[in-house]
mmCIF file of C-alpha atoms in Angstrom:
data_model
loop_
_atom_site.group_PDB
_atom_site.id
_atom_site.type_symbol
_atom_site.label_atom_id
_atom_site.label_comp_id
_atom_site.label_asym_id
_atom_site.label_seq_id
_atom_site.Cartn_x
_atom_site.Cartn_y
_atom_site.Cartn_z
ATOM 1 C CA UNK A 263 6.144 0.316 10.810
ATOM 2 C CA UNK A 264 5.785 0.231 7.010
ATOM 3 C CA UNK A 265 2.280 0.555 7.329
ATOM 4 C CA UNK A 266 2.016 3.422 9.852
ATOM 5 C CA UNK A 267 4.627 5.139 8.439
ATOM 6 C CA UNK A 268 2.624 5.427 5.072
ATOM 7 C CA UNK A 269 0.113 6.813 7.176
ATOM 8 C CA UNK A 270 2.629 9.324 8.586
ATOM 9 C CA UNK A 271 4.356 10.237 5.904
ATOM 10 C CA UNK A 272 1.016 11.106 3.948
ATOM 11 C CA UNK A 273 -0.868 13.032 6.504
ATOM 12 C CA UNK A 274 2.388 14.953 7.080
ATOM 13 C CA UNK A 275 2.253 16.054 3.403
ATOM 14 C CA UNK A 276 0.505 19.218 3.475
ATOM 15 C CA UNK A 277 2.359 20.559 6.803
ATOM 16 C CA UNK A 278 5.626 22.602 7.011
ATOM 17 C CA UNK A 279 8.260 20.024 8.022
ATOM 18 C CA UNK A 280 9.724 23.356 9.482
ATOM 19 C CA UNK A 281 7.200 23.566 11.812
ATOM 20 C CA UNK A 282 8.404 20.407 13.440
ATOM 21 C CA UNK A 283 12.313 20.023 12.538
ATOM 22 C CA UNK A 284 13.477 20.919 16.118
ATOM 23 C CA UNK A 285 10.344 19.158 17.869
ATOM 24 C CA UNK A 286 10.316 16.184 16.345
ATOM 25 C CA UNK A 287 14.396 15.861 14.626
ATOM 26 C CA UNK A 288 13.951 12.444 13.139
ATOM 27 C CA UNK A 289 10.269 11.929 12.008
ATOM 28 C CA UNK A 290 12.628 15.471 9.950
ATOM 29 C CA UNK A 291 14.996 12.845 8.515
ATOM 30 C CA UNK A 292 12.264 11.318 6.483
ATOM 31 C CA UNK A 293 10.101 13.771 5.815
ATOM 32 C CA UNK A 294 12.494 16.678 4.606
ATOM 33 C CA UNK A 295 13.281 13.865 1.632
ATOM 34 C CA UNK A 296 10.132 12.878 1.184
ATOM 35 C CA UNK A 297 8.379 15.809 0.639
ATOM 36 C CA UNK A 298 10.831 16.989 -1.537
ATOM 37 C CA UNK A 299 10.047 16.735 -5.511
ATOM 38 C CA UNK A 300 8.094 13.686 -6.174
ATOM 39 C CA UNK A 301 9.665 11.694 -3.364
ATOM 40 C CA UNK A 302 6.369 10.992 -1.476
ATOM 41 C CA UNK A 303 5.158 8.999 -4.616
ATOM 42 C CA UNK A 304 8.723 7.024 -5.123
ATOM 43 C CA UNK A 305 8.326 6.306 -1.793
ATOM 44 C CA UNK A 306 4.705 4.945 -1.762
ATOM 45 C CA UNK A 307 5.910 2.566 -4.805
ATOM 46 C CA UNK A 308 8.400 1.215 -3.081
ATOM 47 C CA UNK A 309 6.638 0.559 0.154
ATOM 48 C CA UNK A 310 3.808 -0.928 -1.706
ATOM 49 C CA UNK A 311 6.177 -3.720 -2.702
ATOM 50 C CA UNK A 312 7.254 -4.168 0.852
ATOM 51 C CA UNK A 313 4.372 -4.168 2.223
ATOM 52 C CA UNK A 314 2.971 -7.113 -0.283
ATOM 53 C CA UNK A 315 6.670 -8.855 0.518
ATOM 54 C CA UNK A 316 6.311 -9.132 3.906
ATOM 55 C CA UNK A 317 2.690 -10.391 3.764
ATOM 56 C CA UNK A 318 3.689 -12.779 1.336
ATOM 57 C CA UNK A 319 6.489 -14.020 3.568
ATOM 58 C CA UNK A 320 4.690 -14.064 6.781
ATOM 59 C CA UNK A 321 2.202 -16.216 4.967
ATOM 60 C CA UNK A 322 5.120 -18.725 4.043
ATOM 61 C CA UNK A 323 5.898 -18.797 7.497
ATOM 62 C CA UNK A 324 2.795 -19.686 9.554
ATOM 63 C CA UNK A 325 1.101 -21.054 6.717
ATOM 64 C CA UNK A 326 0.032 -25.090 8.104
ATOM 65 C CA UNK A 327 0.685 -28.267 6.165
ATOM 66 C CA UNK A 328 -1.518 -30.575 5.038
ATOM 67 C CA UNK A 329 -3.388 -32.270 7.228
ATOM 68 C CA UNK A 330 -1.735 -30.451 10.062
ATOM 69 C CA UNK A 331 -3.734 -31.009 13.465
ATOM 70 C CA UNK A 332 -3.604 -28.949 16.612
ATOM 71 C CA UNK A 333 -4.647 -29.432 20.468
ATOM 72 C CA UNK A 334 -7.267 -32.471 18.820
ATOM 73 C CA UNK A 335 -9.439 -29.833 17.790
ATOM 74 C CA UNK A 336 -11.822 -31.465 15.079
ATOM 75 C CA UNK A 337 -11.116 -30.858 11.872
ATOM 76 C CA UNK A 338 -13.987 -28.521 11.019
ATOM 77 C CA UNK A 339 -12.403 -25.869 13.199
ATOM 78 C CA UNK A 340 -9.091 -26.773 11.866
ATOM 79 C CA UNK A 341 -10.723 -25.842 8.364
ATOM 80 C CA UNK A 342 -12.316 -22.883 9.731
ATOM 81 C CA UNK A 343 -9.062 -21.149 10.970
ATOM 82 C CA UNK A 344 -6.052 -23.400 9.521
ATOM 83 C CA UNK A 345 -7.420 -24.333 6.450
ATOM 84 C CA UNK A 346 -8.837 -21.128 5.159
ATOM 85 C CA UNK A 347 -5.900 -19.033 6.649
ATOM 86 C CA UNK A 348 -8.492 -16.762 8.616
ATOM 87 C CA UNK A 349 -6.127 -17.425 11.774
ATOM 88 C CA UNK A 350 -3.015 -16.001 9.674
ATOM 89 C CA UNK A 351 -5.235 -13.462 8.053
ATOM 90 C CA UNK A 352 -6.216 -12.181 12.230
ATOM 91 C CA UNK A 353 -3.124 -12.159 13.645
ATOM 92 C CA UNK A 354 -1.279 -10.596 10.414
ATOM 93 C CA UNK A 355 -3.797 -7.786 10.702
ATOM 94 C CA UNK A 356 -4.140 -7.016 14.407
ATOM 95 C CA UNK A 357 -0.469 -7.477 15.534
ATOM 96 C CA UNK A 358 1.191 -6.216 12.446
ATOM 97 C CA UNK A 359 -0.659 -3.567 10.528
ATOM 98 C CA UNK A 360 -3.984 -2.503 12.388
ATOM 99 C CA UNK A 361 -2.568 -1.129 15.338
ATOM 100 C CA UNK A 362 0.394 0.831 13.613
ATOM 101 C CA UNK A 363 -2.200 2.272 11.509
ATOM 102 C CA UNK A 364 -4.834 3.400 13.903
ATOM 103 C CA UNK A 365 -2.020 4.973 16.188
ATOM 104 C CA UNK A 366 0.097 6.549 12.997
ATOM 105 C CA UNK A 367 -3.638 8.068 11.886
ATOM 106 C CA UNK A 368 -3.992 10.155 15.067
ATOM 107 C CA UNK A 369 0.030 10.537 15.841
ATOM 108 C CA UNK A 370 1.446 10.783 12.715
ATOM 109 C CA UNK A 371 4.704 13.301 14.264
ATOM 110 C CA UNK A 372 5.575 11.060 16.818
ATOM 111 C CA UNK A 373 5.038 7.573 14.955
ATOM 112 C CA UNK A 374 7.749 7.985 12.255
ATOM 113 C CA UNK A 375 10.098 10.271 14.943
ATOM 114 C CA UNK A 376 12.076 7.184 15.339
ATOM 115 C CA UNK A 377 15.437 5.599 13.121
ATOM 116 C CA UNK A 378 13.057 2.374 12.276
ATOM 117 C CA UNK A 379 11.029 4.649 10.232
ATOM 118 C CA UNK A 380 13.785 6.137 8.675
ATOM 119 C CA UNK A 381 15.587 2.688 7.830
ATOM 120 C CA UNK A 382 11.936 1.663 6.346
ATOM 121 C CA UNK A 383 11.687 5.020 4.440
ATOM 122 C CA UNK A 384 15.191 4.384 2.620
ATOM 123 C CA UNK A 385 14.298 0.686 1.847
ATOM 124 C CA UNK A 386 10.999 1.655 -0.358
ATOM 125 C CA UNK A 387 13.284 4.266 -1.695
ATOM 126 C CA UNK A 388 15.819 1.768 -3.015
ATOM 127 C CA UNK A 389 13.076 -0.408 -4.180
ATOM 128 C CA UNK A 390 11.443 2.228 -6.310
ATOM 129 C CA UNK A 391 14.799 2.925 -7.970
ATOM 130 C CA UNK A 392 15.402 -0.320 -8.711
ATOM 131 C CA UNK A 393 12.968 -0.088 -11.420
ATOM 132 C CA UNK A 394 11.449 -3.517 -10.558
ATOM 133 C CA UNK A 395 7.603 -1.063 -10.872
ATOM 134 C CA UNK A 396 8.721 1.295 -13.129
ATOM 135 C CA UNK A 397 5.770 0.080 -15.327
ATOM 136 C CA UNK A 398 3.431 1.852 -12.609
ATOM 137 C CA UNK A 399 4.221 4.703 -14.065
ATOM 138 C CA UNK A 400 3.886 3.821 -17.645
ATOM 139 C CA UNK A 401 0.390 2.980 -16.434
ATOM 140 C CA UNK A 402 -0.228 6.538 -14.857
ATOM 141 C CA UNK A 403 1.079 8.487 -18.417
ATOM 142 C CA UNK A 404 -1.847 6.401 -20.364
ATOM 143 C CA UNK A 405 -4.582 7.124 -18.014
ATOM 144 C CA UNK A 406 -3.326 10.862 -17.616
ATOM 145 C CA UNK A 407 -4.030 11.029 -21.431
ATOM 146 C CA UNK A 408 -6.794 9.135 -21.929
ATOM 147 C CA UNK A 409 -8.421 10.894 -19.259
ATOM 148 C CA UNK A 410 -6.751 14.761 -21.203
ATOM 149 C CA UNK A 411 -5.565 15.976 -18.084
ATOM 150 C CA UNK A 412 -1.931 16.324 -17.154
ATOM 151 C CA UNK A 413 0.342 15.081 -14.213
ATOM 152 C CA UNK A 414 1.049 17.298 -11.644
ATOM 153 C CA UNK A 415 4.980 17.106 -10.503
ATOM 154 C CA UNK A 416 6.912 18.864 -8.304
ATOM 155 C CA UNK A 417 10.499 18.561 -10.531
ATOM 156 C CA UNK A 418 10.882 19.193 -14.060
ATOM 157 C CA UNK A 419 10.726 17.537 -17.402
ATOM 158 C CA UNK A 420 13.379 14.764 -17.200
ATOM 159 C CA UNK A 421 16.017 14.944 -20.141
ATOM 160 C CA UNK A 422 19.156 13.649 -21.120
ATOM 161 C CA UNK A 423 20.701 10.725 -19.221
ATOM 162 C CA UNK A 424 17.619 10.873 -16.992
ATOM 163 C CA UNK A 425 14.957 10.129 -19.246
ATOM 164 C CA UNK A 426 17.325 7.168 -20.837
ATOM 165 C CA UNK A 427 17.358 5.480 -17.503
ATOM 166 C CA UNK A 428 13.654 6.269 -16.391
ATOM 167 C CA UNK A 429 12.338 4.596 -19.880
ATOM 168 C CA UNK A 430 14.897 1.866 -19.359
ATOM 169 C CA UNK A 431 13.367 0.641 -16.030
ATOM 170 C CA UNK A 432 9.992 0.844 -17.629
ATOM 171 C CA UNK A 433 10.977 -1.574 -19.987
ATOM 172 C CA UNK A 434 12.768 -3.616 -17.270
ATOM 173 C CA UNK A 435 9.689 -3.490 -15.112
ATOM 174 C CA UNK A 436 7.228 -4.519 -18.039
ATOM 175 C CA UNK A 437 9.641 -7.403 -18.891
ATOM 176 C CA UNK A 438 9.232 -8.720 -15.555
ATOM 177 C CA UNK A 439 5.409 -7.968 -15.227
ATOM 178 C CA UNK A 440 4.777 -9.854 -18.498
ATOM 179 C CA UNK A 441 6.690 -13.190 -16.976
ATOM 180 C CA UNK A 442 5.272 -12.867 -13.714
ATOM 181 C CA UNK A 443 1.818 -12.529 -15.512
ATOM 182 C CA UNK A 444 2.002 -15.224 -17.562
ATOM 183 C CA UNK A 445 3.492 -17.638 -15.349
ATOM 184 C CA UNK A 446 0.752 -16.851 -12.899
ATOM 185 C CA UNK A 447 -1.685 -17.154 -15.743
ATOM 186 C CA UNK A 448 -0.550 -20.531 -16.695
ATOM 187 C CA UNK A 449 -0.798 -21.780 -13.522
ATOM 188 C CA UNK A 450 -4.139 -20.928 -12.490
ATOM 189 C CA UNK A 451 -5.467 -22.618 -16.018
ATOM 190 C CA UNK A 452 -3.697 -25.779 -15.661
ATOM 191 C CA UNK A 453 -5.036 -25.846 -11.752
ATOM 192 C CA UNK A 454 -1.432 -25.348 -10.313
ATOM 193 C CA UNK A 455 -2.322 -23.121 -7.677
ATOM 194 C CA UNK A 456 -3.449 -23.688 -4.423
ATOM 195 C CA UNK A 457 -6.758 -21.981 -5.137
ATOM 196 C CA UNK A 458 -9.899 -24.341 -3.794
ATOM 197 C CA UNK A 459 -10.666 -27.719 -5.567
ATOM 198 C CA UNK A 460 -13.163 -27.861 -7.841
ATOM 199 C CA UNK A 461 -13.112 -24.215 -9.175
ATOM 200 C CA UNK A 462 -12.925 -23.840 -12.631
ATOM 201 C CA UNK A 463 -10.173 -21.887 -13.962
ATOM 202 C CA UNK A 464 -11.844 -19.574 -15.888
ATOM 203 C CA UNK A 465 -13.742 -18.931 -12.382
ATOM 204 C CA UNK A 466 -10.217 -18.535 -10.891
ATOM 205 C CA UNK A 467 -8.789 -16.416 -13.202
ATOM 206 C CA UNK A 468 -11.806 -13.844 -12.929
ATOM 207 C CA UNK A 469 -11.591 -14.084 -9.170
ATOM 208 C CA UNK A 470 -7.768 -13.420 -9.155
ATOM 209 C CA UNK A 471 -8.738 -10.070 -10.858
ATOM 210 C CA UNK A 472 -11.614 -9.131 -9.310
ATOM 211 C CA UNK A 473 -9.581 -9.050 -5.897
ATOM 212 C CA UNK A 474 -6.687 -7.073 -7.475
ATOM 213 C CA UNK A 475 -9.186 -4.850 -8.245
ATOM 214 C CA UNK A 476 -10.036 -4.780 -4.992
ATOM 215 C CA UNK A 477 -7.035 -4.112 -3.310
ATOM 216 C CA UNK A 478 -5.836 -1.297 -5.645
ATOM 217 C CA UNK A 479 -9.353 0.585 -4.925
ATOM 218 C CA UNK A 480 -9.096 0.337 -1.340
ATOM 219 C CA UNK A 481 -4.813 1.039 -1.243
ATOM 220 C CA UNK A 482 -5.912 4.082 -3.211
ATOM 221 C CA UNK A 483 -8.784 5.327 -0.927
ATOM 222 C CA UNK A 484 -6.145 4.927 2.039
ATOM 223 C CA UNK A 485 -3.727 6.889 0.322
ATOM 224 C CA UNK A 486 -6.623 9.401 -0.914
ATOM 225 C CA UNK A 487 -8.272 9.279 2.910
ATOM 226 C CA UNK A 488 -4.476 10.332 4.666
ATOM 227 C CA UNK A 489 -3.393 12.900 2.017
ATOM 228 C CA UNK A 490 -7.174 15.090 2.802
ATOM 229 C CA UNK A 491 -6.799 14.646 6.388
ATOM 230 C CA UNK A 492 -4.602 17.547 7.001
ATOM 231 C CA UNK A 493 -6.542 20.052 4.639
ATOM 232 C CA UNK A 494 -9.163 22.203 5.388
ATOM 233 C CA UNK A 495 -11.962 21.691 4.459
ATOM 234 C CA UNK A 496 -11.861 24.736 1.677
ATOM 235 C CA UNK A 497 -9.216 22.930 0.339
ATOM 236 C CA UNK A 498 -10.567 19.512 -0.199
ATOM 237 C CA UNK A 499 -12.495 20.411 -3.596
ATOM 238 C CA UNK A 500 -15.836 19.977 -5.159
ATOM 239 C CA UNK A 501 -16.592 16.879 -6.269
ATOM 240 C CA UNK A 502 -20.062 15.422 -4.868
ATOM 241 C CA UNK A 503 -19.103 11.893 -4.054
ATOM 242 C CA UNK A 504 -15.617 13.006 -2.561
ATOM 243 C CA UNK A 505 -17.034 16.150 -0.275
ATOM 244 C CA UNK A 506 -19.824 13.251 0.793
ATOM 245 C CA UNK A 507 -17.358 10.694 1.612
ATOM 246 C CA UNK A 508 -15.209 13.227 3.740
ATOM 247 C CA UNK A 509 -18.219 14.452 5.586
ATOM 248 C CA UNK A 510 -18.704 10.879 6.610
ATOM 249 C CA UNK A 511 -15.058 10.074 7.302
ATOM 250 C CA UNK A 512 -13.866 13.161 9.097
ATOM 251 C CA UNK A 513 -16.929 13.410 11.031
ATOM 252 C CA UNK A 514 -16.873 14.664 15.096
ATOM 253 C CA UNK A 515 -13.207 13.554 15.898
ATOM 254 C CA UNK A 516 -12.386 11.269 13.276
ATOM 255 C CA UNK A 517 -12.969 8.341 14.741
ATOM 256 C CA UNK A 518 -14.179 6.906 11.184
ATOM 257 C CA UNK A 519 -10.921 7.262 9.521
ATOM 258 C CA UNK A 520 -9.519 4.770 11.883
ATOM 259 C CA UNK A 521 -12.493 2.679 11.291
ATOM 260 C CA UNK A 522 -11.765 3.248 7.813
ATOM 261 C CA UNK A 523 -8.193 1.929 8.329
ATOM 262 C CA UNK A 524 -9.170 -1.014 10.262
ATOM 263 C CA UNK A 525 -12.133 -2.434 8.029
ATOM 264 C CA UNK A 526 -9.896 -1.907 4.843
ATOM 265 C CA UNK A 527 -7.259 -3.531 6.515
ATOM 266 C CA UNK A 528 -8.781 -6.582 7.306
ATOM 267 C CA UNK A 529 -10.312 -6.984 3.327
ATOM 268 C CA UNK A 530 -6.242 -6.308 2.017
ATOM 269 C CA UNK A 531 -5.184 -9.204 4.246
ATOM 270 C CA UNK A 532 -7.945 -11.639 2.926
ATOM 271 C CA UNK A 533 -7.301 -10.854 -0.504
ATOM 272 C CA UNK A 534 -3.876 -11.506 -0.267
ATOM 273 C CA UNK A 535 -4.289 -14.415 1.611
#
């Protein structure tokens, strides 16, 4: 649900939610907040952190011990699918995020027209105002200026009481990043992780990067990919790379944005895994 409704809530963006308030009364509930303001990107922080706690979590859960055997399978296909987590990486993918993606993609009204969605919608709400990723955003005002453009939002200037408390959870949030960072850090050069044997650290360290990296350019892209799905194409700009990439993506019925979804899907899972 939390990643179809993404999908959903996105793709809805550009549309009237008056269109649909009477059709479709609850997938209203959601999006007549969230397209309000700058809801839509609260709401994307916030969901972002779910979605990473849940994978987290369901990793916990199925993960195998050591030396765990199954059925007397030998243990090169226990390494294979145990060991390596590709049978954790599968089934999180196909039974909890591809299929709620490829079905939000093509019925985004009816995927979110439930009180799940709305109980999801509300949670990455309250997570974004926690402040926990308020740093996010410090993170978006230096690139806006180094890059000399300005954001683009939908309320105005925050003053007063406002601003206190919006700068106050940035410095909360980069508290927290700098432990977390560090801690992580410290563990992967003294070899405390359970990252494979006989990797250097510096190696490790790179890597762990390197597939952040990763999964920021390809959240991104989805994010990018759902948000031009419901414009014309008049509206979807200039730019060379990004008119070529649409061609290819919306292409005959679309079929490629759900291949899209399910190939970038699979590469999230196995670098969080």
């Amino acid at each position: 649900m939390v990643e179809g409704g993404q999908g959903s809530l996105v793709g809805l963006s550009p549309i009237n939610f008056d269109l649909y308030k009477d059709s479709h009364p609850i997938t209203y509930k959601s999006t007549g907040v969230c397209h309000r303001g700058d809801n839509l990107d609260r709401y994307l922080m916030g969901r972002q952190f779910m979605v990473i706690f849940i994978a987290f979590m369901i990793n916990l859960s199925g993960a195998p011990l050591p030396g765990a055997k199954l059925w007397g399978f030998p243990d090169v296909i226990l390494d294979i699918f145990l060991g390596s987590g590709v049978a954790m990486i599968l089934m999180t993918a196909q039974m909890g995020q591809l299929n709620s993606q490829v079905n939000a993609s093509h019925c985004m009204l009816d995927y979110i027209n439930n009180y799940f969605a709305v109980f999801t919608f509300w949670v990455a709400m309250a997570v974004e105002f926690s402040g926990l990723m308020h740093s996010s955003y410090l993170i978006q005002l230096m690139v806006a200026r180094l890059a000399g453009k300005p954001i683009v939002s939908n309320e105005p200037p925050k003053t007063g009481g406002v601003l206190v408390f919006f700068w106050f959870r940035v410095l909360v949030s980069l508290a927290v990043l700098g432990f977390a960072l560090a801690v992580t850090l410290e563990a992967l050069f003294n070899q405390q992780t359970t990252i494979w044997e006989g990797l250097p650290p510096s190696v490790g360290v790179v890597l762990f990067f390197v597939l952040m990296s990763c999964v920021g350019m390809l959240e991104g892209m989805q994010i990018a990919f759902f948000a031009v799905a419901k414009l014309p194409r008049s509206e979807r700009g200039r730019a060379k790379f990004a008119m070529r990439t649409c061609e290819v993506l919306f292409r005959g019925k679309a079929h490629n944005l759900a291949g899209f979804m399910i190939g970038r899907q699979l590469c999230v899972t196995l670098c969080f895994f």
